[in-house]
CSV table of C-alpha atoms and ligand atoms in Angstrom, one decimal:
chain,number,residue,atom,x,y,z
A,1,UNK,CA,44.3,66.9,59.8
A,2,UNK,CA,41.9,68.9,61.8
A,3,UNK,CA,40.2,67.3,64.9
A,4,UNK,CA,36.8,68.3,65.8
A,5,UNK,CA,35.9,68.3,69.6
A,6,UNK,CA,33.9,65.1,69.0
A,7,UNK,CA,36.7,63.2,67.2
A,8,UNK,CA,39.1,64.2,70.0
A,9,UNK,CA,36.7,62.8,72.6
A,10,UNK,CA,36.4,59.6,70.5
A,11,UNK,CA,40.1,59.2,70.3
A,12,UNK,CA,40.5,59.6,74.0
A,13,UNK,CA,37.8,57.0,74.6
A,14,UNK,CA,39.5,54.6,72.2
A,15,UNK,CA,42.8,55.1,73.9
A,16,UNK,CA,41.1,54.2,77.2
A,17,UNK,CA,39.1,51.3,75.9
A,18,UNK,CA,41.7,49.5,73.8
A,19,UNK,CA,44.2,48.9,76.6
A,20,UNK,CA,41.4,48.0,79.0
A,21,UNK,CA,40.1,45.2,76.7
A,22,UNK,CA,43.7,44.1,76.0
A,23,UNK,CA,44.2,43.9,79.8
A,24,UNK,CA,40.9,41.9,80.1
A,25,UNK,CA,42.1,39.5,77.5
A,26,UNK,CA,45.4,39.0,79.3
A,27,UNK,CA,43.6,38.5,82.6
A,28,UNK,CA,41.4,35.8,81.0
A,29,UNK,CA,44.4,34.1,79.6
A,30,UNK,CA,45.9,34.2,83.1
A,31,UNK,CA,42.8,32.4,84.3
A,32,UNK,CA,43.1,29.7,81.7
A,33,UNK,CA,40.6,31.0,79.1
A,34,UNK,CA,40.8,28.9,75.9
A,35,UNK,CA,42.6,25.9,77.5
A,36,UNK,CA,41.2,22.4,77.2
A,37,UNK,CA,41.6,20.5,80.5
A,38,UNK,CA,40.6,16.9,81.2
A,39,UNK,CA,39.2,16.3,84.7
A,40,UNK,CA,39.1,12.7,85.8
A,41,UNK,CA,36.8,12.6,88.8
A,42,UNK,CA,36.3,9.6,91.1
A,43,UNK,CA,32.5,9.5,91.1
A,44,UNK,CA,29.7,10.7,93.3
A,45,UNK,CA,30.0,8.6,96.5
A,46,UNK,CA,29.4,11.5,98.8
A,47,UNK,CA,27.7,14.9,99.1
A,48,UNK,CA,31.2,16.4,99.4
A,49,UNK,CA,32.3,14.8,96.1
A,50,UNK,CA,29.3,16.2,94.4
A,51,UNK,CA,30.0,19.7,95.7
A,52,UNK,CA,33.6,19.4,94.6
A,53,UNK,CA,32.5,18.3,91.1
A,54,UNK,CA,30.0,21.2,90.8
A,55,UNK,CA,32.6,23.7,92.1
A,56,UNK,CA,35.2,22.6,89.5
A,57,UNK,CA,32.7,22.7,86.6
A,58,UNK,CA,31.5,26.2,87.7
A,59,UNK,CA,35.1,27.5,88.1
A,60,UNK,CA,36.0,26.2,84.6
A,61,UNK,CA,32.9,27.9,83.1
A,62,UNK,CA,33.7,31.2,84.8
A,63,UNK,CA,37.3,31.1,83.5
A,64,UNK,CA,36.4,30.2,79.9
A,65,UNK,CA,38.1,26.8,80.2
A,66,UNK,CA,36.9,23.9,78.1
A,67,UNK,CA,36.6,21.2,80.7
A,68,UNK,CA,36.4,17.6,79.6
A,69,UNK,CA,34.7,15.9,82.5
A,70,UNK,CA,35.0,12.1,83.1
A,71,UNK,CA,33.2,10.3,86.0
A,72,UNK,CA,35.1,7.1,86.8
A,73,UNK,CA,32.3,5.7,89.0
A,74,UNK,CA,34.9,4.5,91.6
A,75,UNK,CA,37.0,2.6,89.1
A,76,UNK,CA,40.7,3.2,88.7
A,77,UNK,CA,40.5,1.4,85.3
A,78,UNK,CA,38.0,3.9,84.1
A,79,UNK,CA,40.3,6.8,85.2
A,80,UNK,CA,43.2,5.3,83.4
A,81,UNK,CA,41.1,4.7,80.3
A,82,UNK,CA,39.9,8.3,80.3
A,83,UNK,CA,43.4,9.7,80.6
A,84,UNK,CA,44.6,7.4,77.8
A,85,UNK,CA,41.7,8.5,75.6
A,86,UNK,CA,42.6,12.2,76.1
A,87,UNK,CA,46.3,11.6,75.4
A,88,UNK,CA,45.4,9.6,72.2
A,89,UNK,CA,43.1,12.4,71.0
A,90,UNK,CA,45.9,14.9,71.6
A,91,UNK,CA,43.4,17.6,72.5
A,92,UNK,CA,44.1,18.4,76.1
A,93,UNK,CA,46.5,21.1,77.4
A,94,UNK,CA,46.5,19.5,80.9
A,95,UNK,CA,44.9,16.8,83.0
A,96,UNK,CA,43.5,17.2,86.5
A,97,UNK,CA,43.3,13.8,88.3
A,98,UNK,CA,41.4,13.1,91.5
A,99,UNK,CA,42.7,9.5,92.1
A,100,UNK,CA,40.4,6.9,93.7
A,101,UNK,CA,43.3,5.0,95.3
A,102,UNK,CA,47.0,5.8,95.8
A,103,UNK,CA,48.8,3.0,93.9
A,104,UNK,CA,48.9,2.0,90.3
A,105,UNK,CA,49.4,5.3,88.6
A,106,UNK,CA,53.1,5.1,87.4
A,107,UNK,CA,52.5,3.9,83.8
A,108,UNK,CA,49.7,6.3,82.8
A,109,UNK,CA,51.5,9.3,84.4
A,110,UNK,CA,54.6,8.3,82.6
A,111,UNK,CA,52.6,8.2,79.3
A,112,UNK,CA,51.3,11.7,80.0
A,113,UNK,CA,54.8,13.0,80.8
A,114,UNK,CA,56.2,11.4,77.6
A,115,UNK,CA,53.6,13.3,75.6
A,116,UNK,CA,54.3,16.6,77.5
A,117,UNK,CA,50.9,16.8,79.0
A,118,UNK,CA,51.0,18.2,82.6
A,119,UNK,CA,49.0,16.4,85.3
A,120,UNK,CA,47.8,18.1,88.4
A,121,UNK,CA,46.6,15.8,91.3
A,122,UNK,CA,43.7,17.0,93.3
A,123,UNK,CA,42.3,15.8,96.6
A,124,UNK,CA,43.5,12.2,97.2
A,125,UNK,CA,47.2,11.4,96.6
A,126,UNK,CA,49.0,9.1,94.2
A,127,UNK,CA,51.9,6.9,95.3
A,128,UNK,CA,54.1,7.7,92.3
A,129,UNK,CA,57.3,9.4,91.5
A,130,UNK,CA,56.8,13.1,92.1
A,131,UNK,CA,58.5,14.0,88.8
A,132,UNK,CA,55.5,12.5,87.0
A,133,UNK,CA,53.0,15.2,88.1
A,134,UNK,CA,53.3,19.0,88.4
A,135,UNK,CA,51.7,19.4,91.9
A,136,UNK,CA,49.0,18.2,94.2
A,137,UNK,CA,46.2,20.5,95.4
A,138,UNK,CA,44.7,19.0,98.6
A,139,UNK,CA,44.0,19.2,102.3
A,140,UNK,CA,46.2,17.4,104.8
A,141,UNK,CA,44.3,14.2,105.5
A,142,UNK,CA,46.7,13.2,108.4
A,143,UNK,CA,46.0,16.5,110.1
A,144,UNK,CA,42.2,15.9,109.7
A,145,UNK,CA,42.5,12.6,111.5
A,146,UNK,CA,44.6,14.2,114.2
A,147,UNK,CA,42.1,17.0,114.7
A,148,UNK,CA,39.2,14.5,115.0
A,149,UNK,CA,41.2,12.5,117.6
A,150,UNK,CA,42.3,15.6,119.5
A,151,UNK,CA,38.6,16.7,119.9
A,152,UNK,CA,37.6,13.2,121.0
A,153,UNK,CA,40.4,12.8,123.6
A,154,UNK,CA,39.5,16.2,125.0
A,155,UNK,CA,35.8,15.5,125.1
A,156,UNK,CA,36.2,12.1,126.9
A,157,UNK,CA,39.2,13.0,129.0
A,158,UNK,CA,41.1,10.3,127.3
A,159,UNK,CA,38.7,7.4,128.0
A,160,UNK,CA,36.9,6.1,124.9
A,161,UNK,CA,36.3,2.9,122.8
A,162,UNK,CA,36.0,4.0,119.2
A,163,UNK,CA,34.3,2.5,116.2
A,164,UNK,CA,36.0,3.7,113.1
A,165,UNK,CA,34.1,3.8,109.8
A,166,UNK,CA,36.8,3.6,107.2
A,167,UNK,CA,36.7,5.3,103.8
A,168,UNK,CA,37.8,3.5,100.6
A,169,UNK,CA,40.6,1.1,101.5
A,170,UNK,CA,43.8,2.2,99.7
A,171,UNK,CA,42.6,5.8,99.2
A,172,UNK,CA,44.8,8.5,100.7
A,173,UNK,CA,41.8,10.1,102.4
A,174,UNK,CA,41.1,7.0,104.4
A,175,UNK,CA,44.6,5.8,105.0
A,176,UNK,CA,45.9,9.2,106.1
A,177,UNK,CA,42.9,10.0,108.3
A,178,UNK,CA,43.4,6.7,110.0
A,179,UNK,CA,47.1,7.4,110.5
A,180,UNK,CA,46.5,10.8,112.0
A,181,UNK,CA,43.8,9.6,114.3
A,182,UNK,CA,45.8,6.6,115.4
A,183,UNK,CA,48.8,8.7,116.0
A,184,UNK,CA,47.0,11.0,118.5
A,185,UNK,CA,45.0,8.3,120.4
A,186,UNK,CA,48.2,6.3,120.8
A,187,UNK,CA,49.2,8.9,123.4
A,188,UNK,CA,46.2,7.9,125.5
A,189,UNK,CA,46.2,4.4,126.9
A,190,UNK,CA,42.5,4.4,127.5
A,191,UNK,CA,41.5,5.4,124.0
A,192,UNK,CA,41.4,2.6,121.4
A,193,UNK,CA,39.7,1.6,118.2
A,194,UNK,CA,37.7,-1.4,119.0
A,195,UNK,CA,36.2,-2.0,115.5
A,196,UNK,CA,37.2,-0.7,112.2
A,197,UNK,CA,35.3,-1.4,109.0
A,198,UNK,CA,35.0,0.2,105.6
A,199,UNK,CA,31.8,2.0,104.5
A,200,UNK,CA,33.6,3.3,101.3
A,201,UNK,CA,32.6,6.9,102.1
A,202,UNK,CA,29.0,6.0,101.3
A,203,UNK,CA,26.0,6.9,103.5
A,204,UNK,CA,24.1,3.6,103.1
A,205,UNK,CA,27.2,1.5,103.7
A,206,UNK,CA,28.0,3.5,106.8
A,207,UNK,CA,24.6,2.7,108.1
A,208,UNK,CA,24.9,-1.0,107.3
A,209,UNK,CA,28.3,-1.4,108.9
A,210,UNK,CA,27.2,0.5,112.1
A,211,UNK,CA,24.0,-1.6,112.3
A,212,UNK,CA,26.0,-4.8,112.1
A,213,UNK,CA,28.5,-3.6,114.7
A,214,UNK,CA,25.7,-2.6,117.1
A,215,UNK,CA,24.1,-6.0,116.7
A,216,UNK,CA,27.4,-7.8,117.5
A,217,UNK,CA,28.9,-5.6,120.2
A,218,UNK,CA,27.4,-4.4,123.5
A,219,UNK,CA,26.5,-0.8,122.6
A,220,UNK,CA,27.3,0.4,126.1
A,221,UNK,CA,30.9,-0.4,125.4
A,222,UNK,CA,31.0,2.0,122.4
A,223,UNK,CA,31.9,5.5,123.4
A,224,UNK,CA,32.3,7.1,119.9
A,225,UNK,CA,32.2,6.8,116.1
A,226,UNK,CA,35.0,8.3,114.1
A,227,UNK,CA,33.7,8.3,110.5
A,228,UNK,CA,36.1,9.1,107.7
A,229,UNK,CA,33.4,11.3,106.1
A,230,UNK,CA,30.1,12.9,107.1
A,231,UNK,CA,28.0,10.7,104.8
A,232,UNK,CA,29.0,7.6,106.7
A,233,UNK,CA,28.5,9.4,110.0
A,234,UNK,CA,24.9,10.3,109.0
A,235,UNK,CA,24.3,6.6,108.0
A,236,UNK,CA,25.8,5.5,111.4
A,237,UNK,CA,23.5,8.0,113.2
A,238,UNK,CA,20.4,6.4,111.5
A,239,UNK,CA,21.6,3.0,112.7
A,240,UNK,CA,22.3,4.3,116.2
A,241,UNK,CA,18.8,5.7,116.4
A,242,UNK,CA,17.2,2.5,115.1
A,243,UNK,CA,19.1,0.6,117.8
A,244,UNK,CA,17.2,2.8,120.4
A,245,UNK,CA,20.3,4.9,121.3
A,246,UNK,CA,20.8,8.6,121.2
A,247,UNK,CA,23.6,9.7,118.8
A,248,UNK,CA,26.0,12.4,120.1
A,249,UNK,CA,24.9,11.5,123.6
A,250,UNK,CA,25.1,7.7,124.1
A,251,UNK,CA,27.6,7.4,121.3
A,252,UNK,CA,29.6,10.5,120.3
A,253,UNK,CA,30.0,11.2,116.5
A,254,UNK,CA,33.0,12.9,114.9
A,255,UNK,CA,33.7,12.9,111.1
A,256,UNK,CA,35.2,14.9,108.2
A,257,UNK,CA,33.9,17.1,105.3
A,258,UNK,CA,31.6,19.7,106.9
A,259,UNK,CA,28.7,19.1,104.4
A,260,UNK,CA,25.4,21.0,104.9
A,261,UNK,CA,23.7,17.8,106.1
A,262,UNK,CA,26.1,17.4,109.0
A,263,UNK,CA,25.2,20.9,110.3
A,264,UNK,CA,21.6,20.0,110.1
A,265,UNK,CA,22.5,16.9,112.2
A,266,UNK,CA,24.4,19.1,114.7
A,267,UNK,CA,21.4,21.4,114.9
A,268,UNK,CA,19.3,18.4,115.8
A,269,UNK,CA,21.9,17.5,118.5
A,270,UNK,CA,22.9,14.2,116.7
A,271,UNK,CA,26.5,15.0,115.6
A,272,UNK,CA,29.3,16.4,117.8
A,273,UNK,CA,32.0,17.5,115.5
A,274,UNK,CA,33.3,17.6,111.9
A,275,UNK,CA,36.5,18.6,110.2
A,276,UNK,CA,36.1,20.8,107.2
A,277,UNK,CA,37.3,19.6,103.8
A,278,UNK,CA,37.0,22.5,101.3
A,279,UNK,CA,35.4,21.5,97.9
A,280,UNK,CA,37.0,24.6,96.3
A,281,UNK,CA,40.1,23.1,94.8
A,282,UNK,CA,39.3,23.8,91.2
A,283,UNK,CA,40.6,27.4,91.4
A,284,UNK,CA,44.1,26.5,92.8
A,285,UNK,CA,44.3,23.6,90.3
A,286,UNK,CA,43.5,25.8,87.3
A,287,UNK,CA,45.9,28.4,88.6
A,288,UNK,CA,48.6,25.7,88.8
A,289,UNK,CA,48.0,24.6,85.2
A,290,UNK,CA,48.3,28.2,84.0
A,291,UNK,CA,51.4,28.9,86.1
A,292,UNK,CA,53.0,25.7,84.8
A,293,UNK,CA,52.2,26.5,81.2
A,294,UNK,CA,53.8,29.9,81.7
A,295,UNK,CA,57.0,28.3,82.8
A,296,UNK,CA,56.7,28.9,86.5
A,297,UNK,CA,58.2,26.5,89.1
A,298,UNK,CA,55.5,25.2,91.5
A,299,UNK,CA,55.8,23.5,94.9
A,300,UNK,CA,54.9,19.8,94.9
A,301,UNK,CA,52.0,20.4,97.3
A,302,UNK,CA,49.5,23.3,97.3
A,303,UNK,CA,47.6,22.9,100.7
A,304,UNK,CA,44.0,23.7,101.2
A,305,UNK,CA,43.1,24.3,104.9
A,306,UNK,CA,40.1,23.5,107.0
A,307,UNK,CA,39.2,23.6,110.7
A,308,UNK,CA,37.2,21.5,113.2
A,309,UNK,CA,33.6,22.6,113.9
A,310,UNK,CA,31.2,21.7,116.7
A,311,UNK,CA,28.4,24.0,115.6
A,312,UNK,CA,27.0,25.7,112.6
A,313,UNK,CA,27.4,29.1,114.2
A,314,UNK,CA,31.2,28.6,114.5
A,315,UNK,CA,31.4,27.4,110.9
A,316,UNK,CA,29.3,30.3,109.6
A,317,UNK,CA,31.4,32.7,111.6
A,318,UNK,CA,34.5,31.6,109.7
A,319,UNK,CA,33.0,32.2,106.3
B,1,LIG,O1,38.9,12.2,99.2
B,1,LIG,C1,38.1,13.0,100.0
B,1,LIG,C2,36.9,12.1,100.5
B,1,LIG,O2,36.3,11.5,99.5
B,1,LIG,C3,35.9,12.9,101.3
B,1,LIG,O3,36.1,13.1,102.6
B,1,LIG,C4,34.7,11.9,101.1
B,1,LIG,O4,33.5,12.5,101.4
B,1,LIG,C5,34.9,11.6,99.7
B,1,LIG,O5,34.1,11.0,99.0
């Protein structure tokens, strides 16, 4: 067969294009393209949670993953029901679970394991046998509490009465942040938590709780608020202002998440510090699903880091 110049060029182009598209296909598969993954999300109690949901949905779309999203509206029962429905339908390759609280997961995780459906835990932890899930992608909540306490101790030279705005009781994010914070202040005899009440990670509840504490406690005896998330801190700041006090001056404010609103609040001089919690856990969670399905061994914890920030400029400089 005789090749014209043109057909030779076409053949060369074909040789270049075919492996390239094959490689592209492989790359997409490595990203999880074509997989169906159930994502059981806690709800939308905070701005951080909403950013996290949006980031997971966007990441799935970019990778060509068919994401089945379920919003549990703060209910563990809803989360368990969603997981059971996915298992019954038999149409998920994996499940990503952001658990509202730590306890009560053994049965449903065992059901998933029995059906060979891998479960990846994201963000908050479960108090269950480690063999029942593949891995957990999360920050270190204890470390976040320690960082907040270390900043406060330094700022007050180890003299401070703290109001703690607790997150959801029984959730790893709240329990571990408390543990880390308490661990560090225990080293300083003049730093103590004088009030601790839950605001469930919700802005309006943070405000209500702080208003009630300010009405029952002499505000001059309160040195700082440690809020388990930025939303409750922002609620508390509103209550502090309504009580005629100056937030971040009369009462110091330190919290966790690093949402955009908290930097606006810092710009206004009303918040002192926040510990970053990255909302970008979808990528590592999807990578874990793909790696597991490819037969790879994974560590039981895939950490996601974050620092403490006292200004927007410092935060932006780290991006
Ligand atoms: O589990 C993480 C916590 O949950 C975030 O800090 C808080 O904002 C959220 O709702």
